[in-house]
């Protein structure tokens, strides 16, 4: 049996900043060298988010996946 498909990219990871930079979502959030950050692919490169923004992104995606799960579990004809 083949492995199930993944909806979340295997390339979305948590890594450590090698240099200081602004968060891609909020320029007032600073990621300093050595901080953990969320690394998300965009085209052929990556966007990097601070912990606060990264957690917001992940929580929103989890909620979206939960809503899809709930919709799939509904009885036929009850949509």
mmCIF file of C-alpha atoms in Angstrom:
data_model
loop_
_atom_site.group_PDB
_atom_site.id
_atom_site.type_symbol
_atom_site.label_atom_id
_atom_site.label_comp_id
_atom_site.label_asym_id
_atom_site.label_seq_id
_atom_site.Cartn_x
_atom_site.Cartn_y
_atom_site.Cartn_z
ATOM 1 C CA UNK A 1 0.000 0.000 0.000
ATOM 2 C CA UNK A 2 1.369 3.407 -0.959
ATOM 3 C CA UNK A 3 2.012 6.019 1.696
ATOM 4 C CA UNK A 4 -0.827 8.535 2.054
ATOM 5 C CA UNK A 5 -0.429 11.921 0.406
ATOM 6 C CA UNK A 6 0.671 14.831 2.534
ATOM 7 C CA UNK A 7 -1.140 18.141 2.245
ATOM 8 C CA UNK A 8 1.472 20.058 4.188
ATOM 9 C CA UNK A 9 4.726 20.361 2.276
ATOM 10 C CA UNK A 10 7.667 18.367 3.596
ATOM 11 C CA UNK A 11 9.665 21.502 2.892
ATOM 12 C CA UNK A 12 7.851 23.505 5.609
ATOM 13 C CA UNK A 13 10.249 23.236 8.522
ATOM 14 C CA UNK A 14 11.447 24.910 11.692
ATOM 15 C CA UNK A 15 15.064 25.963 11.462
ATOM 16 C CA UNK A 16 17.484 28.381 13.103
ATOM 17 C CA UNK A 17 18.280 31.796 11.631
ATOM 18 C CA UNK A 18 21.895 32.092 10.528
ATOM 19 C CA UNK A 19 21.648 35.884 10.486
ATOM 20 C CA UNK A 20 19.246 38.524 11.760
ATOM 21 C CA UNK A 21 16.375 39.634 9.527
ATOM 22 C CA UNK A 22 12.794 40.918 9.597
ATOM 23 C CA UNK A 23 9.863 38.507 9.663
ATOM 24 C CA UNK A 24 8.297 38.092 6.194
ATOM 25 C CA UNK A 25 4.811 38.708 7.621
ATOM 26 C CA UNK A 26 5.453 41.612 9.965
ATOM 27 C CA UNK A 27 8.518 43.822 9.464
ATOM 28 C CA UNK A 28 8.301 45.053 13.056
ATOM 29 C CA UNK A 29 9.060 41.474 14.212
ATOM 30 C CA UNK A 30 12.790 40.859 14.205
ATOM 31 C CA UNK A 31 14.310 37.381 13.905
ATOM 32 C CA UNK A 32 17.774 37.461 15.423
ATOM 33 C CA UNK A 33 20.634 35.112 14.687
ATOM 34 C CA UNK A 34 20.055 31.815 16.518
ATOM 35 C CA UNK A 35 16.265 32.249 16.824
ATOM 36 C CA UNK A 36 13.934 29.490 15.677
ATOM 37 C CA UNK A 37 11.777 30.415 12.683
ATOM 38 C CA UNK A 38 9.226 28.851 10.336
ATOM 39 C CA UNK A 39 10.666 28.259 6.862
ATOM 40 C CA UNK A 40 8.002 28.074 4.123
ATOM 41 C CA UNK A 41 8.721 27.459 0.428
ATOM 42 C CA UNK A 42 7.660 30.152 -2.035
ATOM 43 C CA UNK A 43 8.535 29.422 -5.625
ATOM 44 C CA UNK A 44 12.197 28.476 -5.785
ATOM 45 C CA UNK A 45 13.108 30.166 -2.497
ATOM 46 C CA UNK A 46 11.762 30.388 1.049
ATOM 47 C CA UNK A 47 9.978 32.875 3.275
ATOM 48 C CA UNK A 48 10.950 33.004 6.943
ATOM 49 C CA UNK A 49 8.588 33.842 9.792
ATOM 50 C CA UNK A 50 9.212 34.639 13.450
ATOM 51 C CA UNK A 51 7.855 32.249 16.074
ATOM 52 C CA UNK A 52 4.766 34.393 16.757
ATOM 53 C CA UNK A 53 3.735 34.693 13.095
ATOM 54 C CA UNK A 54 4.759 31.112 12.351
ATOM 55 C CA UNK A 55 2.498 29.824 15.117
ATOM 56 C CA UNK A 56 -0.416 31.885 13.773
ATOM 57 C CA UNK A 57 0.107 30.399 10.310
ATOM 58 C CA UNK A 58 0.285 26.842 11.659
ATOM 59 C CA UNK A 59 -2.785 27.253 13.888
ATOM 60 C CA UNK A 60 -4.803 28.649 10.963
ATOM 61 C CA UNK A 61 -3.763 25.693 8.777
ATOM 62 C CA UNK A 62 -4.634 23.191 11.522
ATOM 63 C CA UNK A 63 -8.097 24.761 11.861
ATOM 64 C CA UNK A 64 -8.584 24.565 8.091
ATOM 65 C CA UNK A 65 -7.604 20.876 8.070
ATOM 66 C CA UNK A 66 -9.949 20.173 11.007
ATOM 67 C CA UNK A 67 -12.819 21.804 9.103
ATOM 68 C CA UNK A 68 -12.071 19.627 6.072
ATOM 69 C CA UNK A 69 -11.963 16.536 8.291
ATOM 70 C CA UNK A 70 -15.320 17.443 9.828
ATOM 71 C CA UNK A 71 -16.833 17.966 6.391
ATOM 72 C CA UNK A 72 -15.588 14.561 5.207
ATOM 73 C CA UNK A 73 -16.987 12.836 8.298
ATOM 74 C CA UNK A 74 -20.524 14.195 7.760
ATOM 75 C CA UNK A 75 -23.186 11.727 6.788
ATOM 76 C CA UNK A 76 -24.035 11.710 3.077
ATOM 77 C CA UNK A 77 -26.872 14.080 2.279
ATOM 78 C CA UNK A 78 -26.369 16.149 5.451
ATOM 79 C CA UNK A 79 -24.288 18.853 3.753
#
